[in-house]
PDB file of C-alpha atoms in Angstrom:
ATOM      1  CA  MET A 136     -16.616   0.628 -40.665  1.00 40.00           C
ATOM      2  CA  GLN A 137     -19.282   3.308 -40.135  1.00 42.00           C
ATOM      3  CA  ARG A 138     -19.011   6.030 -37.559  1.00 43.00           C
ATOM      4  CA  VAL A 139     -21.434   6.385 -34.657  1.00 41.00           C
ATOM      5  CA  ASN A 140     -24.584   8.329 -35.433  1.00 41.00           C
ATOM      6  CA  LEU A 141     -24.907  10.271 -32.178  1.00 40.00           C
ATOM      7  CA  SER A 142     -27.890  12.307 -33.444  1.00 41.00           C
ATOM      8  CA  ALA A 143     -29.887   9.134 -34.117  1.00 65.00           C
ATOM      9  CA  VAL A 144     -29.399   7.421 -30.746  1.00 72.00           C
ATOM     10  CA  SER A 145     -28.263   9.531 -27.793  1.00 78.00           C
ATOM     11  CA  GLU A 146     -29.436   7.132 -25.099  1.00 83.00           C
ATOM     12  CA  PHE A 147     -30.507   3.545 -24.591  1.00 86.00           C
ATOM     13  CA  VAL A 148     -33.361   2.061 -22.566  1.00 85.00           C
ATOM     14  CA  PHE A 149     -32.958  -1.108 -20.528  1.00 84.00           C
ATOM     15  CA  VAL A 150     -35.794  -3.610 -20.711  1.00 78.00           C
ATOM     16  CA  GLY A 151     -36.723  -4.336 -17.096  1.00 62.00           C
ATOM     17  CA  LEU A 152     -36.610  -7.764 -15.549  1.00 65.00           C
ATOM     18  CA  SER A 153     -40.321  -7.511 -14.853  1.00 62.00           C
ATOM     19  CA  ASP A 154     -43.025  -4.921 -15.527  1.00 61.00           C
ATOM     20  CA  ALA A 155     -45.196  -6.011 -12.597  1.00 63.00           C
ATOM     21  CA  PRO A 156     -44.758  -3.557  -9.680  1.00 69.00           C
ATOM     22  CA  GLU A 157     -45.011  -6.238  -6.985  1.00 72.00           C
ATOM     23  CA  ILE A 158     -42.359  -8.397  -8.702  1.00 78.00           C
ATOM     24  CA  ARG A 159     -40.073  -5.401  -9.230  1.00 81.00           C
ATOM     25  CA  LEU A 160     -40.058  -4.666  -5.519  1.00 84.00           C
ATOM     26  CA  LEU A 161     -39.345  -8.303  -4.681  1.00 85.00           C
ATOM     27  CA  LEU A 162     -36.488  -8.407  -7.213  1.00 83.00           C
ATOM     28  CA  PHE A 163     -35.112  -5.134  -5.885  1.00 88.00           C
ATOM     29  CA  VAL A 164     -34.916  -6.501  -2.339  1.00 89.00           C
ATOM     30  CA  LEU A 165     -33.441  -9.817  -3.519  1.00 88.00           C
ATOM     31  CA  PHE A 166     -30.738  -8.264  -5.716  1.00 89.00           C
ATOM     32  CA  LEU A 167     -29.930  -5.608  -3.119  1.00 92.00           C
ATOM     33  CA  LEU A 168     -29.324  -8.301  -0.490  1.00 93.00           C
ATOM     34  CA  ILE A 169     -27.157 -10.312  -2.922  1.00 92.00           C
ATOM     35  CA  TYR A 170     -25.174  -7.188  -3.823  1.00 93.00           C
ATOM     36  CA  LEU A 171     -24.619  -6.216  -0.184  1.00 95.00           C
ATOM     37  CA  ALA A 172     -23.600  -9.773   0.699  1.00 93.00           C
ATOM     38  CA  THR A 173     -21.163  -9.789  -2.239  1.00 93.00           C
ATOM     39  CA  MET A 174     -19.640  -6.485  -1.135  1.00 94.00           C
ATOM     40  CA  ALA A 175     -19.361  -7.641   2.482  1.00 91.00           C
ATOM     41  CA  GLY A 176     -17.813 -11.008   1.592  1.00 89.00           C
ATOM     42  CA  ASN A 177     -15.188  -9.679  -0.794  1.00 92.00           C
ATOM     43  CA  ILE A 178     -14.282  -6.634   1.320  1.00 92.00           C
ATOM     44  CA  THR A 179     -13.865  -8.865   4.370  1.00 87.00           C
ATOM     45  CA  LEU A 180     -11.656 -11.235   2.372  1.00 88.00           C
ATOM     46  CA  LEU A 181      -9.558  -8.318   1.085  1.00 91.00           C
ATOM     47  CA  VAL A 182      -9.123  -6.958   4.616  1.00 88.00           C
ATOM     48  CA  ALA A 183      -8.141 -10.407   5.897  1.00 86.00           C
ATOM     49  CA  ILE A 184      -5.554 -10.880   3.140  1.00 88.00           C
ATOM     50  CA  SER A 185      -4.030  -7.426   3.568  1.00 88.00           C
ATOM     51  CA  THR A 186      -3.870  -7.438   7.385  1.00 85.00           C
ATOM     52  CA  ASP A 187      -3.055 -11.067   8.260  1.00 81.00           C
ATOM     53  CA  SER A 188       0.629 -11.935   7.890  1.00 81.00           C
ATOM     54  CA  HIS A 189      -0.244 -15.630   7.438  1.00 80.00           C
ATOM     55  CA  LEU A 190      -1.890 -14.736   4.121  1.00 82.00           C
ATOM     56  CA  HIS A 191       1.000 -12.727   2.681  1.00 86.00           C
ATOM     57  CA  SER A 192       1.862 -15.262  -0.017  1.00 88.00           C
ATOM     58  CA  PRO A 193       1.455 -15.397  -3.817  1.00 90.00           C
ATOM     59  CA  MET A 194      -1.697 -17.519  -3.638  1.00 88.00           C
ATOM     60  CA  TYR A 195      -3.521 -14.983  -1.477  1.00 89.00           C
ATOM     61  CA  PHE A 196      -2.077 -12.043  -3.408  1.00 93.00           C
ATOM     62  CA  PHE A 197      -3.819 -13.355  -6.521  1.00 93.00           C
ATOM     63  CA  LEU A 198      -6.924 -14.154  -4.478  1.00 90.00           C
ATOM     64  CA  GLY A 199      -6.968 -10.518  -3.349  1.00 92.00           C
ATOM     65  CA  ASN A 200      -6.927  -9.422  -6.993  1.00 94.00           C
ATOM     66  CA  LEU A 201      -9.818 -11.810  -7.669  1.00 93.00           C
ATOM     67  CA  SER A 202     -11.797 -10.317  -4.779  1.00 93.00           C
ATOM     68  CA  LEU A 203     -11.176  -6.824  -6.147  1.00 94.00           C
ATOM     69  CA  LEU A 204     -12.527  -7.901  -9.541  1.00 94.00           C
ATOM     70  CA  ASP A 205     -15.529  -9.484  -7.807  1.00 92.00           C
ATOM     71  CA  LEU A 206     -16.193  -6.130  -6.154  1.00 94.00           C
ATOM     72  CA  LEU A 207     -16.007  -4.248  -9.449  1.00 94.00           C
ATOM     73  CA  CYS A 208     -18.085  -6.630 -11.590  1.00 91.00           C
ATOM     74  CA  PRO A 209     -21.469  -6.242  -9.821  1.00 92.00           C
ATOM     75  CA  THR A 210     -20.774  -2.583  -8.986  1.00 94.00           C
ATOM     76  CA  ILE A 211     -20.638  -1.801 -12.709  1.00 92.00           C
ATOM     77  CA  THR A 212     -24.117  -3.173 -13.408  1.00 90.00           C
ATOM     78  CA  VAL A 213     -26.187  -3.780 -10.264  1.00 90.00           C
ATOM     79  CA  PRO A 214     -26.714  -0.178  -8.992  1.00 90.00           C
ATOM     80  CA  LYS A 215     -28.189   0.843 -12.348  1.00 88.00           C
ATOM     81  CA  MET A 216     -30.373  -2.267 -12.348  1.00 87.00           C
ATOM     82  CA  LEU A 217     -31.603  -1.513  -8.826  1.00 87.00           C
ATOM     83  CA  GLY A 218     -32.456   2.026  -9.886  1.00 86.00           C
ATOM     84  CA  ALA A 219     -34.451   0.687 -12.829  1.00 83.00           C
ATOM     85  CA  LEU A 220     -36.357  -1.723 -10.575  1.00 83.00           C
ATOM     86  CA  LEU A 221     -37.156   0.793  -7.840  1.00 81.00           C
ATOM     87  CA  LEU A 222     -37.388   4.137  -9.651  1.00 78.00           C
ATOM     88  CA  GLU A 223     -38.123   2.870 -13.166  1.00 72.00           C
ATOM     89  CA  HIS A 224     -35.210   4.984 -14.431  1.00 74.00           C
ATOM     90  CA  LYS A 225     -34.220   2.698 -17.258  1.00 81.00           C
ATOM     91  CA  GLU A 226     -32.404   5.176 -19.518  1.00 85.00           C
ATOM     92  CA  ILE A 227     -28.632   5.374 -19.919  1.00 88.00           C
ATOM     93  CA  SER A 228     -26.743   7.844 -22.069  1.00 88.00           C
ATOM     94  CA  PHE A 229     -24.645   6.751 -25.030  1.00 86.00           C
ATOM     95  CA  SER A 230     -21.418   7.665 -23.208  1.00 88.00           C
ATOM     96  CA  GLY A 231     -22.652   5.976 -20.023  1.00 90.00           C
ATOM     97  CA  CYS A 232     -23.416   2.789 -21.958  1.00 90.00           C
ATOM     98  CA  LEU A 233     -19.977   2.941 -23.587  1.00 90.00           C
ATOM     99  CA  PHE A 234     -18.256   3.294 -20.210  1.00 93.00           C
ATOM    100  CA  GLN A 235     -20.325   0.498 -18.655  1.00 92.00           C
ATOM    101  CA  HIS A 236     -19.563  -1.833 -21.565  1.00 91.00           C
ATOM    102  CA  PHE A 237     -15.839  -1.043 -21.461  1.00 94.00           C
ATOM    103  CA  SER A 238     -15.618  -1.533 -17.690  1.00 94.00           C
ATOM    104  CA  LEU A 239     -17.486  -4.833 -17.692  1.00 91.00           C
ATOM    105  CA  ILE A 240     -15.499  -6.377 -20.554  1.00 91.00           C
ATOM    106  CA  ALA A 241     -12.274  -5.219 -18.874  1.00 94.00           C
ATOM    107  CA  VAL A 242     -13.199  -6.877 -15.575  1.00 93.00           C
ATOM    108  CA  VAL A 243     -14.391 -10.120 -17.194  1.00 88.00           C
ATOM    109  CA  GLY A 244     -11.294 -10.314 -19.402  1.00 89.00           C
ATOM    110  CA  THR A 245      -8.939  -9.593 -16.529  1.00 94.00           C
ATOM    111  CA  GLU A 246     -10.573 -12.303 -14.445  1.00 91.00           C
ATOM    112  CA  ILE A 247     -10.091 -14.865 -17.230  1.00 90.00           C
ATOM    113  CA  PHE A 248      -6.369 -14.112 -17.367  1.00 93.00           C
ATOM    114  CA  LEU A 249      -6.085 -13.992 -13.582  1.00 94.00           C
ATOM    115  CA  LEU A 250      -7.640 -17.453 -13.235  1.00 92.00           C
ATOM    116  CA  ALA A 251      -5.000 -18.758 -15.654  1.00 93.00           C
ATOM    117  CA  VAL A 252      -2.239 -17.152 -13.556  1.00 95.00           C
ATOM    118  CA  MET A 253      -3.723 -18.702 -10.414  1.00 92.00           C
ATOM    119  CA  ALA A 254      -3.762 -22.106 -12.135  1.00 92.00           C
ATOM    120  CA  TYR A 255      -0.039 -21.743 -12.909  1.00 94.00           C
ATOM    121  CA  ASP A 256       0.561 -20.767  -9.288  1.00 92.00           C
ATOM    122  CA  ARG A 257      -1.199 -23.943  -8.111  1.00 90.00           C
ATOM    123  CA  TYR A 258       0.838 -26.015 -10.590  1.00 91.00           C
ATOM    124  CA  VAL A 259       4.118 -24.712  -9.160  1.00 92.00           C
ATOM    125  CA  ALA A 260       2.871 -25.234  -5.588  1.00 88.00           C
ATOM    126  CA  VAL A 261       1.972 -28.891  -6.222  1.00 87.00           C
ATOM    127  CA  CYS A 262       4.637 -29.957  -8.729  1.00 88.00           C
ATOM    128  CA  HIS A 263       7.612 -27.905  -7.471  1.00 89.00           C
ATOM    129  CA  PRO A 264       6.924 -27.230  -3.770  1.00 87.00           C
ATOM    130  CA  LEU A 265      10.588 -26.827  -2.783  1.00 88.00           C
ATOM    131  CA  ARG A 266      11.280 -24.322  -5.550  1.00 91.00           C
ATOM    132  CA  TYR A 267       7.955 -22.496  -5.142  1.00 91.00           C
ATOM    133  CA  PRO A 268       9.328 -19.437  -3.249  1.00 90.00           C
ATOM    134  CA  SER A 269      12.069 -18.878  -5.825  1.00 91.00           C
ATOM    135  CA  ILE A 270       9.864 -19.456  -8.892  1.00 92.00           C
ATOM    136  CA  VAL A 271       6.795 -17.488  -7.791  1.00 92.00           C
ATOM    137  CA  SER A 272       8.711 -14.515  -6.408  1.00 92.00           C
ATOM    138  CA  THR A 273       7.278 -11.181  -5.334  1.00 91.00           C
ATOM    139  CA  LYS A 274       8.547  -9.592  -8.533  1.00 93.00           C
ATOM    140  CA  LEU A 275       6.927 -12.259 -10.705  1.00 94.00           C
ATOM    141  CA  CYS A 276       3.628 -11.903  -8.822  1.00 94.00           C
ATOM    142  CA  ALA A 277       3.595  -8.158  -9.448  1.00 94.00           C
ATOM    143  CA  GLN A 278       4.433  -8.637 -13.132  1.00 95.00           C
ATOM    144  CA  LEU A 279       1.751 -11.294 -13.614  1.00 95.00           C
ATOM    145  CA  ALA A 280      -0.895  -9.213 -11.847  1.00 95.00           C
ATOM    146  CA  LEU A 281       0.012  -6.104 -13.836  1.00 96.00           C
ATOM    147  CA  GLY A 282      -0.012  -8.150 -17.040  1.00 95.00           C
ATOM    148  CA  THR A 283      -3.497  -9.537 -16.407  1.00 95.00           C
ATOM    149  CA  TRP A 284      -4.948  -6.077 -15.722  1.00 96.00           C
ATOM    150  CA  ALA A 285      -3.198  -4.513 -18.739  1.00 96.00           C
ATOM    151  CA  THR A 286      -4.306  -7.318 -21.083  1.00 93.00           C
ATOM    152  CA  GLY A 287      -7.873  -7.091 -19.810  1.00 93.00           C
ATOM    153  CA  LEU A 288      -7.975  -3.330 -20.385  1.00 95.00           C
ATOM    154  CA  LEU A 289      -6.469  -3.552 -23.885  1.00 93.00           C
ATOM    155  CA  ASN A 290      -8.859  -6.355 -24.826  1.00 91.00           C
ATOM    156  CA  SER A 291     -11.802  -4.296 -23.593  1.00 92.00           C
ATOM    157  CA  LEU A 292     -10.580  -1.211 -25.475  1.00 93.00           C
ATOM    158  CA  LEU A 293     -10.560  -3.202 -28.713  1.00 91.00           C
ATOM    159  CA  HIS A 294     -14.012  -4.707 -28.117  1.00 89.00           C
ATOM    160  CA  THR A 295     -15.562  -1.375 -27.146  1.00 90.00           C
ATOM    161  CA  SER A 296     -14.062   0.534 -30.059  1.00 89.00           C
ATOM    162  CA  LEU A 297     -15.362  -2.080 -32.498  1.00 88.00           C
ATOM    163  CA  VAL A 298     -18.897  -2.106 -31.053  1.00 87.00           C
ATOM    164  CA  PHE A 299     -19.381   1.625 -30.511  1.00 85.00           C
ATOM    165  CA  THR A 300     -18.104   2.647 -33.955  1.00 83.00           C
ATOM    166  CA  LEU A 301     -21.135   0.874 -35.398  1.00 83.00           C
ATOM    167  CA  SER A 302     -24.216   2.901 -36.323  1.00 82.00           C
ATOM    168  CA  PHE A 303     -27.164   2.929 -33.911  1.00 84.00           C
ATOM    169  CA  CYS A 304     -30.073   4.568 -35.702  1.00 80.00           C
ATOM    170  CA  GLY A 305     -33.038   2.317 -34.994  1.00 72.00           C
ATOM    171  CA  PRO A 306     -34.516   0.833 -31.789  1.00 78.00           C
ATOM    172  CA  ASN A 307     -32.674   1.770 -28.603  1.00 82.00           C
ATOM    173  CA  ARG A 308     -34.210  -0.760 -26.207  1.00 84.00           C
ATOM    174  CA  ILE A 309     -31.494  -3.052 -24.814  1.00 83.00           C
ATOM    175  CA  GLN A 310     -32.814  -6.529 -24.051  1.00 77.00           C
ATOM    176  CA  GLN A 311     -30.724  -6.726 -20.899  1.00 80.00           C
ATOM    177  CA  TYR A 312     -30.227  -4.853 -17.626  1.00 81.00           C
ATOM    178  CA  TYR A 313     -26.818  -3.482 -18.676  1.00 86.00           C
ATOM    179  CA  CYS A 314     -24.873  -2.656 -21.857  1.00 87.00           C
ATOM    180  CA  ASP A 315     -23.690  -6.119 -22.807  1.00 81.00           C
ATOM    181  CA  LEU A 316     -22.025  -7.203 -26.039  1.00 81.00           C
ATOM    182  CA  PRO A 317     -24.736  -9.400 -27.706  1.00 79.00           C
ATOM    183  CA  PRO A 318     -27.674  -6.962 -27.256  1.00 81.00           C
ATOM    184  CA  MET A 319     -25.555  -4.031 -28.444  1.00 85.00           C
ATOM    185  CA  LEU A 320     -24.665  -5.877 -31.642  1.00 84.00           C
ATOM    186  CA  ALA A 321     -28.328  -6.800 -32.085  1.00 82.00           C
ATOM    187  CA  LEU A 322     -29.333  -3.103 -31.947  1.00 84.00           C
ATOM    188  CA  SER A 323     -26.877  -1.896 -34.583  1.00 83.00           C
ATOM    189  CA  CYS A 324     -28.381  -0.862 -37.910  1.00 83.00           C
ATOM    190  CA  SER A 325     -25.094  -1.415 -39.759  1.00 79.00           C
ATOM    191  CA  SER A 326     -23.515  -4.716 -40.719  1.00 80.00           C
ATOM    192  CA  THR A 327     -21.933  -6.447 -37.730  1.00 80.00           C
ATOM    193  CA  HIS A 328     -20.435  -9.438 -39.551  1.00 83.00           C
ATOM    194  CA  SER A 329     -16.853  -8.142 -39.698  1.00 84.00           C
ATOM    195  CA  THR A 330     -17.085  -6.766 -36.160  1.00 84.00           C
ATOM    196  CA  GLU A 331     -18.317 -10.097 -34.802  1.00 83.00           C
ATOM    197  CA  LEU A 332     -15.578 -11.917 -36.699  1.00 87.00           C
ATOM    198  CA  VAL A 333     -12.805  -9.740 -35.243  1.00 87.00           C
ATOM    199  CA  ILE A 334     -14.269  -9.969 -31.732  1.00 83.00           C
ATOM    200  CA  LEU A 335     -14.598 -13.754 -31.944  1.00 83.00           C
ATOM    201  CA  VAL A 336     -11.042 -14.135 -33.257  1.00 87.00           C
ATOM    202  CA  VAL A 337      -9.490 -11.851 -30.621  1.00 85.00           C
ATOM    203  CA  ALA A 338     -11.586 -13.286 -27.791  1.00 80.00           C
ATOM    204  CA  GLY A 339     -10.914 -16.789 -29.093  1.00 81.00           C
ATOM    205  CA  VAL A 340      -7.144 -16.329 -29.213  1.00 87.00           C
ATOM    206  CA  LEU A 341      -6.847 -14.621 -25.807  1.00 86.00           C
ATOM    207  CA  GLY A 342      -9.505 -16.742 -24.129  1.00 82.00           C
ATOM    208  CA  SER A 343      -8.155 -19.965 -25.595  1.00 85.00           C
ATOM    209  CA  GLY A 344      -4.639 -19.038 -24.484  1.00 89.00           C
ATOM    210  CA  ALA A 345      -5.815 -18.484 -20.912  1.00 90.00           C
ATOM    211  CA  CYS A 346      -7.898 -21.659 -21.032  1.00 88.00           C
ATOM    212  CA  VAL A 347      -4.947 -23.691 -22.359  1.00 91.00           C
ATOM    213  CA  VAL A 348      -2.728 -22.453 -19.525  1.00 92.00           C
ATOM    214  CA  THR A 349      -5.396 -23.440 -17.007  1.00 91.00           C
ATOM    215  CA  VAL A 350      -6.054 -26.877 -18.515  1.00 90.00           C
ATOM    216  CA  VAL A 351      -2.370 -27.713 -19.013  1.00 93.00           C
ATOM    217  CA  SER A 352      -1.604 -26.664 -15.436  1.00 91.00           C
ATOM    218  CA  TYR A 353      -4.208 -29.042 -14.065  1.00 90.00           C
ATOM    219  CA  ILE A 354      -3.139 -31.851 -16.380  1.00 91.00           C
ATOM    220  CA  CYS A 355       0.413 -31.487 -15.051  1.00 91.00           C
ATOM    221  CA  ILE A 356      -0.945 -31.478 -11.497  1.00 87.00           C
ATOM    222  CA  LEU A 357      -2.913 -34.667 -12.187  1.00 87.00           C
ATOM    223  CA  LEU A 358       0.123 -36.397 -13.726  1.00 88.00           C
ATOM    224  CA  GLU A 359       2.259 -35.379 -10.763  1.00 85.00           C
ATOM    225  CA  ILE A 360      -0.285 -36.803  -8.327  1.00 83.00           C
ATOM    226  CA  LEU A 361      -0.470 -40.093 -10.234  1.00 82.00           C
ATOM    227  CA  ALA A 362       3.336 -40.325 -10.390  1.00 82.00           C
ATOM    228  CA  ARG A 363       3.933 -39.797  -6.665  1.00 78.00           C
ATOM    229  CA  LYS A 364       1.486 -42.437  -5.367  1.00 73.00           C
ATOM    230  CA  SER A 365       2.056 -41.234  -1.807  1.00 71.00           C
ATOM    231  CA  PRO A 366      -0.660 -41.605   0.879  1.00 70.00           C
ATOM    232  CA  GLY A 367      -2.830 -38.551   1.336  1.00 70.00           C
ATOM    233  CA  ILE A 368      -1.611 -36.902  -1.895  1.00 71.00           C
ATOM    234  CA  TRP A 369      -5.125 -36.651  -3.344  1.00 74.00           C
ATOM    235  CA  HIS A 370      -6.482 -34.926  -0.244  1.00 71.00           C
ATOM    236  CA  LYS A 371      -3.539 -32.508  -0.120  1.00 71.00           C
ATOM    237  CA  ALA A 372      -3.827 -31.651  -3.819  1.00 73.00           C
ATOM    238  CA  PHE A 373      -7.587 -31.133  -3.564  1.00 73.00           C
ATOM    239  CA  SER A 374      -7.179 -28.852  -0.560  1.00 71.00           C
ATOM    240  CA  THR A 375      -4.623 -26.864  -2.555  1.00 70.00           C
ATOM    241  CA  CYS A 376      -6.501 -26.684  -5.863  1.00 79.00           C
ATOM    242  CA  GLY A 377     -10.153 -27.473  -5.068  1.00 76.00           C
ATOM    243  CA  SER A 378     -11.339 -23.910  -4.465  1.00 79.00           C
ATOM    244  CA  HIS A 379      -9.671 -22.520  -7.576  1.00 82.00           C
ATOM    245  CA  LEU A 380     -10.933 -25.394  -9.727  1.00 83.00           C
ATOM    246  CA  ALA A 381     -14.509 -24.822  -8.546  1.00 82.00           C
ATOM    247  CA  ILE A 382     -14.281 -21.103  -9.367  1.00 83.00           C
ATOM    248  CA  VAL A 383     -12.800 -21.849 -12.800  1.00 84.00           C
ATOM    249  CA  CYS A 384     -15.667 -24.210 -13.675  1.00 82.00           C
ATOM    250  CA  LEU A 385     -18.290 -21.739 -12.466  1.00 78.00           C
ATOM    251  CA  PHE A 386     -16.775 -18.749 -14.236  1.00 78.00           C
ATOM    252  CA  TYR A 387     -15.924 -20.408 -17.553  1.00 77.00           C
ATOM    253  CA  GLY A 388     -19.273 -22.180 -17.749  1.00 74.00           C
ATOM    254  CA  THR A 389     -21.367 -19.026 -17.426  1.00 69.00           C
ATOM    255  CA  THR A 390     -19.057 -16.835 -19.531  1.00 66.00           C
ATOM    256  CA  ILE A 391     -18.852 -19.284 -22.443  1.00 66.00           C
ATOM    257  CA  CYS A 392     -22.650 -19.666 -22.490  1.00 64.00           C
ATOM    258  CA  THR A 393     -23.014 -15.900 -22.826  1.00 59.00           C
ATOM    259  CA  TYR A 394     -20.229 -14.724 -25.129  1.00 57.00           C
ATOM    260  CA  VAL A 395     -18.762 -17.581 -27.185  1.00 58.00           C
ATOM    261  CA  ARG A 396     -21.451 -17.754 -29.865  1.00 56.00           C
ATOM    262  CA  PRO A 397     -22.758 -15.660 -32.787  1.00 55.00           C
ATOM    263  CA  SER A 398     -25.403 -12.992 -32.226  1.00 54.00           C
ATOM    264  CA  SER A 399     -27.901 -14.956 -34.368  1.00 56.00           C
ATOM    265  CA  THR A 400     -28.341 -17.329 -31.424  1.00 56.00           C
ATOM    266  CA  TYR A 401     -28.929 -14.476 -28.977  1.00 55.00           C
ATOM    267  CA  SER A 402     -31.852 -15.125 -26.614  1.00 60.00           C
ATOM    268  CA  PRO A 403     -32.730 -12.173 -24.331  1.00 61.00           C
ATOM    269  CA  HIS A 404     -34.472 -14.204 -21.641  1.00 62.00           C
ATOM    270  CA  TRP A 405     -31.793 -16.912 -21.446  1.00 62.00           C
ATOM    271  CA  ASP A 406     -28.991 -14.335 -21.464  1.00 65.00           C
ATOM    272  CA  ARG A 407     -30.492 -12.461 -18.532  1.00 68.00           C
ATOM    273  CA  VAL A 408     -30.480 -15.633 -16.473  1.00 64.00           C
ATOM    274  CA  VAL A 409     -26.921 -16.578 -17.442  1.00 66.00           C
ATOM    275  CA  SER A 410     -25.610 -13.037 -16.932  1.00 70.00           C
ATOM    276  CA  MET A 411     -27.064 -13.108 -13.431  1.00 71.00           C
ATOM    277  CA  LEU A 412     -24.872 -16.126 -12.692  1.00 67.00           C
ATOM    278  CA  TYR A 413     -21.531 -14.621 -13.658  1.00 67.00           C
ATOM    279  CA  GLY A 414     -22.490 -11.017 -12.866  1.00 77.00           C
ATOM    280  CA  MET A 415     -23.930 -11.534  -9.389  1.00 83.00           C
ATOM    281  CA  LEU A 416     -23.765 -15.098  -8.075  1.00 82.00           C
ATOM    282  CA  THR A 417     -20.158 -15.845  -9.101  1.00 83.00           C
ATOM    283  CA  PRO A 418     -18.735 -12.809  -7.214  1.00 88.00           C
ATOM    284  CA  LEU A 419     -20.898 -13.807  -4.235  1.00 88.00           C
ATOM    285  CA  LEU A 420     -19.790 -17.457  -4.241  1.00 85.00           C
ATOM    286  CA  ASN A 421     -16.055 -16.923  -4.795  1.00 84.00           C
ATOM    287  CA  PRO A 422     -15.211 -15.743  -1.242  1.00 84.00           C
ATOM    288  CA  ILE A 423     -17.569 -18.376   0.192  1.00 84.00           C
ATOM    289  CA  ILE A 424     -15.841 -21.158  -1.755  1.00 82.00           C
ATOM    290  CA  TYR A 425     -12.399 -20.065  -0.605  1.00 78.00           C
ATOM    291  CA  SER A 426     -13.582 -19.587   2.968  1.00 74.00           C
ATOM    292  CA  LEU A 427     -15.132 -23.043   3.189  1.00 65.00           C
ATOM    293  CA  ARG A 428     -12.183 -24.874   1.619  1.00 64.00           C
ATOM    294  CA  ASN A 429      -9.237 -23.066   3.242  1.00 72.00           C
ATOM    295  CA  LYS A 430      -8.382 -23.240   6.953  1.00 74.00           C
ATOM    296  CA  GLU A 431      -5.976 -20.295   6.781  1.00 76.00           C
ATOM    297  CA  VAL A 432      -8.668 -18.069   5.276  1.00 77.00           C
ATOM    298  CA  LYS A 433     -11.173 -19.258   7.903  1.00 76.00           C
ATOM    299  CA  CYS A 434      -8.793 -18.363  10.728  1.00 79.00           C
ATOM    300  CA  ALA A 435      -7.984 -14.975   9.176  1.00 77.00           C
ATOM    301  CA  LEU A 436     -11.669 -14.155   8.709  1.00 76.00           C
ATOM    302  CA  LYS A 437     -12.387 -15.113  12.316  1.00 78.00           C
ATOM    303  CA  ARG A 438      -9.626 -12.763  13.475  1.00 80.00           C
ATOM    304  CA  VAL A 439     -10.996  -9.925  11.317  1.00 76.00           C
ATOM    305  CA  ILE A 440     -14.561 -10.455  12.573  1.00 77.00           C
ATOM    306  CA  SER A 441     -13.339 -10.607  16.189  1.00 79.00           C
ATOM    307  CA  GLN A 442     -11.410  -7.374  15.717  1.00 77.00           C
ATOM    308  CA  VAL A 443     -14.445  -5.659  14.222  1.00 73.00           C
ATOM    309  CA  ARG A 444     -16.603  -6.809  17.118  1.00 77.00           C
ATOM    310  CA  ARG A 445     -14.089  -5.486  19.658  1.00 78.00           C
ATOM    311  CA  THR A 446     -13.945  -2.156  17.788  1.00 75.00           C
ATOM    312  CA  LEU A 447     -17.737  -1.870  17.760  1.00 69.00           C
TER     313      LEU A 447
END
């Protein structure tokens, strides 16, 4: 493994989404509005969960963690992208790129593990409703949340150390609007085969483990529904699991398209589109999905908005 050649590449340059000035301004306004809407939606949901006693349960505790991750994910990448669109300041230092890469992988990894924990929570709620308070206790919730964050950070530390110990001595133009994994590997002038292999194995083991937990949880939920054969069971189960299932499909679909493949299949234009989905639209849609599908969240949000109006 070669060490980083800091004298060769001290900064990277993001390739803009468009070089036409009129399109850049339009994109700036569009992405700024999406970013502000994402911040407003997730902050409002966090405030509702923390202040409303009706939402002080394990399900909403994990949802609060998800909202926090959805605040961090676009904040890591979008401000720099907006600066590049408006001010044409497309450069980022080597250390800044390293920090951005580490932060983004940590957030994405933590969200994968958190979605698996939320799937287990829904399994207990549907299959063992009477024992739910004793199984999913406050202590277990804290341990699971801490475990997801710690695993995400350790996974990101491994990925970042592997990528940024490569040599970067050639082109420094990143075919993306942030320091993502595939374009960084594509820029390296040293062999990336062993690095890619380790990353794929680690990501495959951890990601597959989280995916298995999620899939098995929903299989058990489906079997429980089929076994009960009680009237209204499908509607009740869908109201309990529908929002989480929709978020899982959206998140896994966009993440797998971006990361679970070798760098030889890397397509800059396609990756920009896909990264927009999980980097901007997914954090925007998550609070909307939960708000539309959950009456308790709707009522809590109405109370928060009413309180804000009275304060203003």
